[in-house]
Coordinates of C-alpha atoms in Angstrom, one line a residue:
Chain Q
M29 CA 0.0 0.0 0.0
T30 CA 1.6 3.2 -1.2
P31 CA 1.0 6.5 0.6
E32 CA -1.0 7.6 -2.5
E33 CA -3.5 4.8 -1.9
Q34 CA -3.4 5.2 1.8
R35 CA -4.7 8.8 1.8
F36 CA -7.6 8.0 -0.5
L37 CA -8.6 5.3 1.9
L38 CA -8.3 7.8 4.8
V39 CA -10.6 10.3 3.0
G40 CA -13.1 7.4 2.3
A41 CA -13.0 6.5 6.0
G42 CA -13.5 10.1 6.9
L43 CA -16.6 10.4 4.7
F44 CA -18.0 7.2 6.2
V45 CA -17.4 8.5 9.8
L46 CA -19.1 11.8 8.9
G47 CA -22.1 9.9 7.7
I48 CA -22.2 7.9 10.9
I49 CA -22.2 11.1 13.0
G50 CA -24.9 12.7 10.9
F51 CA -27.1 9.6 11.1
L52 CA -26.7 9.3 14.9
T53 CA -27.1 12.9 15.9
R54 CA -29.6 14.6 13.5
R55 CA -33.3 14.3 14.2
N56 CA -34.6 15.2 10.7
L57 CA -35.6 12.1 8.7
I58 CA -34.4 13.5 5.4
L59 CA -31.0 14.4 6.9
M60 CA -30.7 10.9 8.2
V61 CA -31.2 9.5 4.7
L62 CA -28.7 12.0 3.3
S63 CA -26.2 10.9 5.9
A64 CA -26.6 7.3 4.8
E65 CA -25.9 8.4 1.2
L66 CA -22.7 10.1 2.6
M67 CA -21.6 6.8 4.1
L68 CA -22.2 5.2 0.6
H69 CA -19.9 7.8 -0.9
G70 CA -17.1 6.8 1.5
I71 CA -17.6 3.2 0.7
S72 CA -17.5 3.9 -3.0
L73 CA -14.3 5.8 -2.7
T74 CA -12.7 2.9 -0.7
M75 CA -13.8 0.3 -3.2
V76 CA -12.5 2.2 -6.2
T77 CA -9.2 2.6 -4.3
F78 CA -9.1 -1.1 -3.5
G79 CA -9.8 -2.0 -7.1
R80 CA -6.8 0.1 -8.2
M81 CA -4.6 -1.5 -5.5
H82 CA -5.4 -4.9 -6.8
Q83 CA -5.3 -3.9 -10.5
T84 CA -8.8 -5.2 -11.2
Q85 CA -12.0 -3.8 -12.5
E86 CA -14.0 -5.4 -9.7
G87 CA -13.9 -2.4 -7.5
Q88 CA -15.5 -0.1 -10.0
A89 CA -18.0 -2.7 -11.1
F90 CA -19.1 -3.2 -7.6
T91 CA -19.3 0.6 -7.1
I92 CA -21.7 0.7 -10.0
F93 CA -23.9 -1.8 -8.2
T94 CA -23.7 0.3 -5.1
L95 CA -24.8 3.3 -7.2
T96 CA -27.9 1.3 -8.3
V97 CA -28.7 0.2 -4.8
A98 CA -28.3 3.8 -3.6
A99 CA -30.7 5.1 -6.1
C100 CA -33.3 2.4 -5.1
E101 CA -32.7 3.3 -1.5
A102 CA -33.2 7.0 -2.0
G103 CA -36.5 6.4 -3.8
L104 CA -37.9 4.0 -1.3
A105 CA -36.7 6.1 1.7
L106 CA -38.2 9.3 0.4
S107 CA -41.6 7.7 -0.2
L108 CA -41.4 6.2 3.3
V109 CA -40.5 9.7 4.7
L110 CA -43.5 11.1 2.9
A111 CA -45.8 8.4 4.3
L112 CA -44.5 9.1 7.8
Y113 CA -44.9 12.8 7.3
R114 CA -48.5 12.3 6.4
K115 CA -49.2 10.5 9.7
S116 CA -47.3 12.8 12.1
H117 CA -47.0 16.1 10.1
S118 CA -43.4 16.4 11.3
L119 CA -40.1 15.1 10.1
D120 CA -38.9 14.5 13.7
I121 CA -37.5 11.0 14.2
Q122 CA -38.3 11.1 17.9
L123 CA -42.0 11.2 17.3
W124 CA -41.6 7.5 16.3
S125 CA -39.7 6.5 19.4
E126 CA -42.7 4.4 20.4
L127 CA -41.4 1.8 18.0
R128 CA -38.4 1.1 20.1
E129 CA -37.9 -2.0 22.3
S130 CA -39.9 -1.8 25.5
D131 CA -36.8 -2.2 27.7
L132 CA -34.8 0.6 26.2
A133 CA -34.7 4.1 27.5
G134 CA -36.7 6.8 25.8
P135 CA -35.4 9.7 23.8
T136 CA -33.0 12.0 25.6
A137 CA -34.5 15.3 24.5
D138 CA -38.0 16.0 25.7
I139 CA -40.7 15.7 23.1
A140 CA -42.6 18.5 24.9
S141 CA -40.1 20.9 23.6
E142 CA -41.5 20.3 20.1
T143 CA -44.6 22.2 21.0
E144 CA -42.8 25.4 21.4
K145 CA -42.6 27.9 18.7
P146 CA -40.1 27.1 16.0
V147 CA -37.2 29.4 15.8
D148 CA -37.7 31.8 13.0
A149 CA -34.2 31.9 11.8
Y150 CA -35.1 32.3 8.2
E151 CA -37.2 35.4 8.2
N152 CA -35.2 36.9 5.4
I153 CA -36.0 34.1 3.0
P154 CA -38.8 35.1 0.7
K155 CA -42.0 33.2 1.2
L156 CA -44.7 32.8 -1.4
T157 CA -48.2 33.9 -0.4
P158 CA -50.5 30.9 0.0
A159 CA -52.6 30.4 -3.1
G160 CA -56.4 30.5 -2.7
I161 CA -59.5 32.1 -4.0
V162 CA -59.2 35.6 -5.3
P163 CA -61.1 37.9 -2.9
K164 CA -64.2 39.2 -4.6
D165 CA -64.3 42.5 -2.9
P166 CA -60.9 44.0 -2.3
P167 CA -60.9 46.3 0.7
R168 CA -61.1 49.9 -0.3
T169 CA -58.7 52.4 0.9
S170 CA -59.1 56.1 0.5
A171 CA -56.1 56.3 -1.9
S172 CA -57.3 53.7 -4.4
S173 CA -61.0 54.2 -4.1
G174 CA -61.2 56.2 -7.4
A175 CA -59.3 53.6 -9.4
T176 CA -61.3 50.6 -8.2
S177 CA -64.6 52.3 -8.7
S178 CA -63.7 53.3 -12.2
G179 CA -62.5 49.8 -13.0
R180 CA -65.6 48.2 -11.7
V181 CA -68.9 48.0 -13.7
Chain J
M251 CA -0.3 2.1 19.7
M252 CA 2.0 4.5 21.6
D253 CA 4.4 4.3 18.7
W254 CA 1.7 5.4 16.4
F255 CA 0.9 8.3 18.7
Q256 CA 4.5 9.4 18.7
S257 CA 5.2 8.9 15.1
N258 CA 2.0 10.5 13.8
P259 CA 1.2 13.5 16.0
M260 CA -0.3 15.4 13.1
T261 CA -3.0 12.8 12.5
L262 CA -3.9 12.8 16.2
V263 CA -4.0 16.5 16.5
G264 CA -6.0 16.7 13.3
L265 CA -8.6 14.2 14.5
V266 CA -9.0 15.9 17.8
L267 CA -9.4 19.4 16.3
W268 CA -11.8 18.1 13.7
A269 CA -14.0 16.4 16.3
V270 CA -14.1 19.5 18.5
G271 CA -15.0 21.6 15.4
I272 CA -17.9 19.2 14.6
L273 CA -19.1 19.4 18.2
W274 CA -18.9 23.1 18.1
L275 CA -20.8 23.3 14.8
M276 CA -23.6 20.9 15.9
P277 CA -26.9 22.6 16.3
A278 CA -27.6 22.9 20.0
K279 CA -29.4 25.3 22.2
H280 CA -27.6 26.9 25.1
G281 CA -29.7 29.6 26.6
G282 CA -31.4 30.3 23.3
K283 CA -28.3 31.8 21.7
P284 CA -26.7 29.9 18.8
R285 CA -22.9 29.6 18.9
S286 CA -20.8 31.4 16.3
R287 CA -20.1 29.2 13.3
I288 CA -16.8 30.9 12.5
L289 CA -14.9 29.4 15.3
G290 CA -16.2 25.9 14.5
L291 CA -15.3 26.3 10.9
V292 CA -11.8 27.4 11.7
L293 CA -11.3 24.5 14.1
T294 CA -12.7 22.0 11.5
A295 CA -10.5 23.4 8.7
A296 CA -7.4 23.3 10.9
G297 CA -8.1 19.8 11.9
L298 CA -8.7 18.7 8.3
V299 CA -5.6 20.4 7.0
S300 CA -3.6 18.7 9.7
F301 CA -5.2 15.4 9.0
C302 CA -4.5 15.6 5.3
L303 CA -1.0 16.9 5.9
A304 CA -0.2 13.8 7.9
C305 CA -0.9 11.6 4.9
G306 CA 0.9 13.6 2.4
N307 CA 2.8 11.9 -0.4
P308 CA 6.2 13.4 -1.0
H309 CA 6.8 11.5 -4.2
S310 CA 3.8 12.7 -6.1
E311 CA 3.7 15.5 -8.6
L312 CA 2.5 19.0 -7.7
A313 CA -0.6 19.0 -9.8
N314 CA -1.7 15.6 -8.4
E315 CA -1.0 16.9 -4.9
V316 CA -3.0 20.1 -5.4
M317 CA -6.0 18.2 -6.9
F318 CA -6.0 15.8 -4.0
W319 CA -5.9 18.6 -1.5
V320 CA -8.8 20.5 -3.2
F321 CA -11.0 17.5 -3.7
G322 CA -10.2 15.6 -0.4
I323 CA -10.5 18.6 1.9
G324 CA -13.4 19.9 -0.1
A325 CA -15.3 16.6 0.3
L326 CA -14.6 16.3 4.0
L327 CA -15.4 20.0 4.7
C328 CA -18.6 19.9 2.7
G329 CA -19.5 16.8 4.6
V330 CA -19.0 18.5 7.9
L331 CA -21.1 21.4 6.8
M332 CA -23.8 19.0 5.6
I333 CA -24.2 17.2 8.8
T334 CA -24.3 20.4 10.8
A335 CA -26.5 22.4 8.6
R336 CA -29.6 23.8 10.4
N337 CA -31.6 24.0 7.2
P338 CA -32.2 20.8 5.3
V339 CA -32.1 22.6 2.0
Y340 CA -28.6 23.8 2.8
A341 CA -27.7 20.2 3.9
A342 CA -28.9 18.9 0.5
L343 CA -26.8 21.5 -1.4
W344 CA -23.7 20.8 0.7
F345 CA -24.3 17.1 -0.1
A346 CA -24.2 18.0 -3.8
L347 CA -20.9 19.7 -3.3
T348 CA -19.6 16.6 -1.5
T349 CA -20.7 14.5 -4.4
L350 CA -18.8 16.7 -6.8
A351 CA -15.7 16.5 -4.8
T352 CA -15.9 12.8 -4.4
C353 CA -16.3 12.6 -8.2
G354 CA -13.0 14.5 -8.5
L355 CA -11.4 11.9 -6.2
F356 CA -12.8 9.2 -8.5
L357 CA -11.1 10.9 -11.4
L358 CA -7.8 10.9 -9.6
Q359 CA -8.3 7.2 -9.0
S360 CA -8.7 6.6 -12.7
A361 CA -12.4 6.1 -12.7
P362 CA -13.8 8.6 -15.2
F363 CA -16.9 6.6 -16.1
L364 CA -17.8 6.2 -12.5
A365 CA -17.3 9.9 -11.8
A366 CA -19.7 10.8 -14.7
A367 CA -22.3 8.2 -13.6
T368 CA -22.1 9.4 -10.0
I369 CA -22.6 13.0 -11.0
I370 CA -25.6 12.1 -13.2
V371 CA -27.3 9.8 -10.7
Y372 CA -26.6 11.9 -7.5
A373 CA -26.6 15.5 -8.7
G374 CA -29.1 14.9 -11.4
A375 CA -31.6 12.7 -9.6
V376 CA -31.1 12.1 -6.0
I377 CA -30.5 15.7 -4.9
V378 CA -33.4 16.9 -6.9
T379 CA -35.7 14.3 -5.3
F380 CA -34.5 15.3 -1.9
L381 CA -35.1 18.9 -2.6
F382 CA -38.6 18.1 -3.8
V383 CA -39.4 16.1 -0.6
I384 CA -38.0 18.9 1.6
M385 CA -40.2 21.4 -0.2
L386 CA -43.2 19.1 0.1
A387 CA -42.7 18.2 3.8
Q388 CA -41.2 21.3 5.4
Q389 CA -43.0 24.3 4.2
S390 CA -43.2 26.1 7.6
G391 CA -39.7 27.3 7.7
A392 CA -37.2 26.3 10.4
A393 CA -38.4 23.5 12.7
G394 CA -37.5 22.9 16.3
Y395 CA -36.0 19.5 15.7
D396 CA -33.4 20.9 13.3
Q397 CA -32.1 23.2 16.0
R398 CA -31.1 20.4 18.3
S399 CA -29.0 17.3 17.9
G400 CA -29.4 14.2 20.1
Q401 CA -26.3 12.8 21.8
S402 CA -23.9 14.6 19.7
V403 CA -20.9 14.3 22.1
L404 CA -21.3 10.5 22.4
A405 CA -21.7 10.0 18.7
T406 CA -18.8 12.2 17.7
V407 CA -16.4 10.7 20.2
A408 CA -17.3 7.1 19.2
A409 CA -17.1 7.9 15.5
F410 CA -13.7 9.6 15.8
V411 CA -12.3 6.8 17.9
F412 CA -13.4 4.5 15.0
L413 CA -11.7 6.8 12.5
G414 CA -8.6 7.0 14.7
A415 CA -8.5 3.2 14.7
I416 CA -8.7 3.1 10.9
A417 CA -6.0 5.7 10.6
M418 CA -3.8 3.8 12.9
T419 CA -4.3 0.6 11.0
L420 CA -3.6 2.2 7.7
Q421 CA -0.5 4.0 8.8
T422 CA 1.1 1.1 10.8
E423 CA 0.2 -2.0 8.8
K424 CA 2.3 -2.5 5.7
L425 CA -0.1 -4.5 3.7
D426 CA 1.5 -6.3 0.8
I427 CA -1.1 -6.5 -1.9
E428 CA -0.3 -9.3 -4.3
V429 CA -1.3 -7.9 -7.6
R430 CA -2.5 -10.4 -10.0
A431 CA -0.5 -9.0 -12.8
V432 CA -1.2 -10.8 -16.0
P433 CA 2.1 -11.8 -17.6
V434 CA 1.5 -10.7 -21.1
V435 CA 5.2 -10.6 -21.9
A436 CA 5.8 -13.9 -20.2
A437 CA 2.9 -15.5 -22.1
V438 CA 4.4 -14.3 -25.3
A439 CA 7.9 -15.5 -24.4
E440 CA 6.8 -18.9 -23.3
P441 CA 3.6 -20.1 -24.9
A442 CA 1.9 -22.0 -22.1
P443 CA -1.3 -23.9 -22.5
A444 CA -4.3 -21.9 -21.4
V445 CA -5.4 -23.8 -18.4
G446 CA -7.6 -21.4 -16.6
G447 CA -8.2 -18.9 -19.3
M448 CA -11.1 -18.7 -21.6
P449 CA -10.5 -19.5 -25.2
G450 CA -10.0 -16.6 -27.4
M451 CA -9.0 -14.3 -24.5
P452 CA -5.3 -13.6 -24.8
G453 CA -3.5 -12.5 -21.8
I454 CA -5.3 -14.5 -19.2
A455 CA -3.5 -17.7 -19.8
V456 CA -2.1 -19.2 -16.6
D457 CA 1.6 -19.6 -16.8
L458 CA 2.3 -23.3 -16.4
P459 CA 5.4 -25.3 -17.1
I460 CA 4.7 -28.3 -19.3
G461 CA 5.9 -31.0 -17.0
A462 CA 4.6 -29.6 -13.7
P463 CA 1.6 -31.1 -12.1
A464 CA -1.5 -29.3 -13.1
T465 CA -2.4 -26.9 -10.3
P466 CA -6.0 -25.8 -10.3
P467 CA -6.5 -22.5 -12.0
E468 CA -6.6 -19.4 -9.9
P469 CA -10.1 -18.7 -8.8
G470 CA -11.6 -15.4 -9.4
N471 CA -13.2 -13.3 -12.1
L472 CA -10.8 -13.6 -14.9
L473 CA -12.5 -11.0 -17.1
S474 CA -12.1 -8.4 -14.4
V475 CA -8.4 -8.5 -14.2
A476 CA -6.8 -5.4 -15.7
D477 CA -4.2 -5.9 -18.3
A478 CA -2.3 -3.8 -20.8
D479 CA -5.3 -3.6 -23.2
H480 CA -7.8 -2.9 -20.4
P481 CA -6.2 -0.8 -17.7
V482 CA -8.1 0.0 -14.5
G483 CA -11.0 2.3 -15.3
N484 CA -11.0 1.7 -19.0
L485 CA -14.6 1.7 -20.2
K486 CA -14.1 -1.3 -22.4
G487 CA -12.6 -3.3 -19.5
L488 CA -15.3 -2.2 -17.1
G489 CA -17.9 -3.2 -19.6
R490 CA -16.2 -6.6 -20.1
S491 CA -16.2 -7.1 -16.4
L492 CA -19.8 -6.0 -15.9
F493 CA -21.3 -8.0 -18.8
G494 CA -18.9 -10.9 -18.5
D495 CA -18.3 -11.8 -14.9
Y496 CA -21.2 -9.9 -13.5
L497 CA -23.9 -10.5 -16.1
F498 CA -26.3 -12.2 -13.7
A499 CA -25.7 -9.4 -11.1
V500 CA -26.5 -6.8 -13.7
E501 CA -29.8 -8.5 -14.5
L502 CA -30.5 -8.7 -10.7
A503 CA -29.8 -5.0 -10.3
G504 CA -32.3 -4.2 -13.1
T505 CA -34.9 -6.3 -11.3
L506 CA -34.0 -4.5 -8.1
L507 CA -34.6 -1.1 -9.7
L508 CA -38.0 -2.3 -11.0
V509 CA -39.0 -3.6 -7.5
A510 CA -37.9 -0.4 -5.9
C511 CA -39.9 1.6 -8.5
I512 CA -43.0 -0.4 -7.8
G513 CA -42.5 -0.2 -4.1
A514 CA -42.0 3.6 -4.1
I515 CA -45.2 4.1 -6.1
A516 CA -47.1 1.8 -3.7
I517 CA -45.7 3.4 -0.5
A518 CA -46.0 7.0 -1.4
P519 CA -49.1 8.6 -0.2
R520 CA -51.8 9.5 -2.6
R521 CA -53.3 13.0 -2.7
E522 CA -56.9 11.7 -2.4
Q523 CA -56.1 10.2 1.0
G524 CA -55.5 13.6 2.5
G525 CA -52.7 15.0 0.5
L526 CA -49.7 16.7 1.9

């Protein structure tokens, strides 16, 4: 193993470990699936490096299969996430902690904190106005009363 | 183990700084005031640079070195920013950057077809699907569960002990890979009977003396071995491996895609049942 291959293996291991941390710590369902994809990236890099070390095409051939499985996994996981979201109207994984084994401890953070108002950290992001029925009678103000009366009838 | 600590202090310092940076960047609430991200970013970057300096290759060319630095540190830094992002949309975009940097590393490892396929599949399909789901499911802005992380200290320490163990194994063990080099020159010089090779496939003939007892041919996928005509990463060689040795697996992967497609359509909620 040359140092050239060793450092690619180290970067692959680093990507895998980052995926582990994200999967274990984050509470958003979508972010957990994304972290699993990050782990797959690390595995792919390691397998490509192994294939080059052994001078065979098998590493890259197997990575293509990993790519296929990753695509299947993303599709299935996202439809599962949507189904779970329809039931709980939240992406929080801890709302599903009822599914754990009965002798395990519950979630560490309190679920009651979910009911508090979400932090509005993204106020500056533009939001679309909700679509709906066009109001029939726009409220008249004194400045625009002449324009609206002339446009009507 | 102590030898490794003493001989690779840069790796150890890099791992510790990196872990502290991740812990600092993790979303957490302390008195309602979020921590500044600049310090965490500086810590993480310092740890990454130290970690990658420790595994530098003094014998490689400058261009190769620069590309490894850009892509390797880029992949790891974007990964850190992805798992610590407070907004899932930003996390998906950082993941796209990680994918691009990983494809750069694939290119350095002589896998151009794999890099292109990964960009097409991930950046073209997976990220877009994730963004659609985020837009469908999280319309109300920042959610409370994105501002906290569960058991971040325990997870980070355990994961970095794992990474340290891998680094120690890689840097102390001198693995001797026995490359199955196909002796094209030797086969030409001494025409041996093709015992294990397939007929009509030059270059995979097993080198056997005439009078020696016939040893069983070397097991393995003979069509996947790289040779002079098909170096590693060559598209022709990759196709020969996929549709020669792994033909059944290719059919199986196609079936898996079909099953996953049907399953996703069956699982995904319909709009008539309440919509989203």
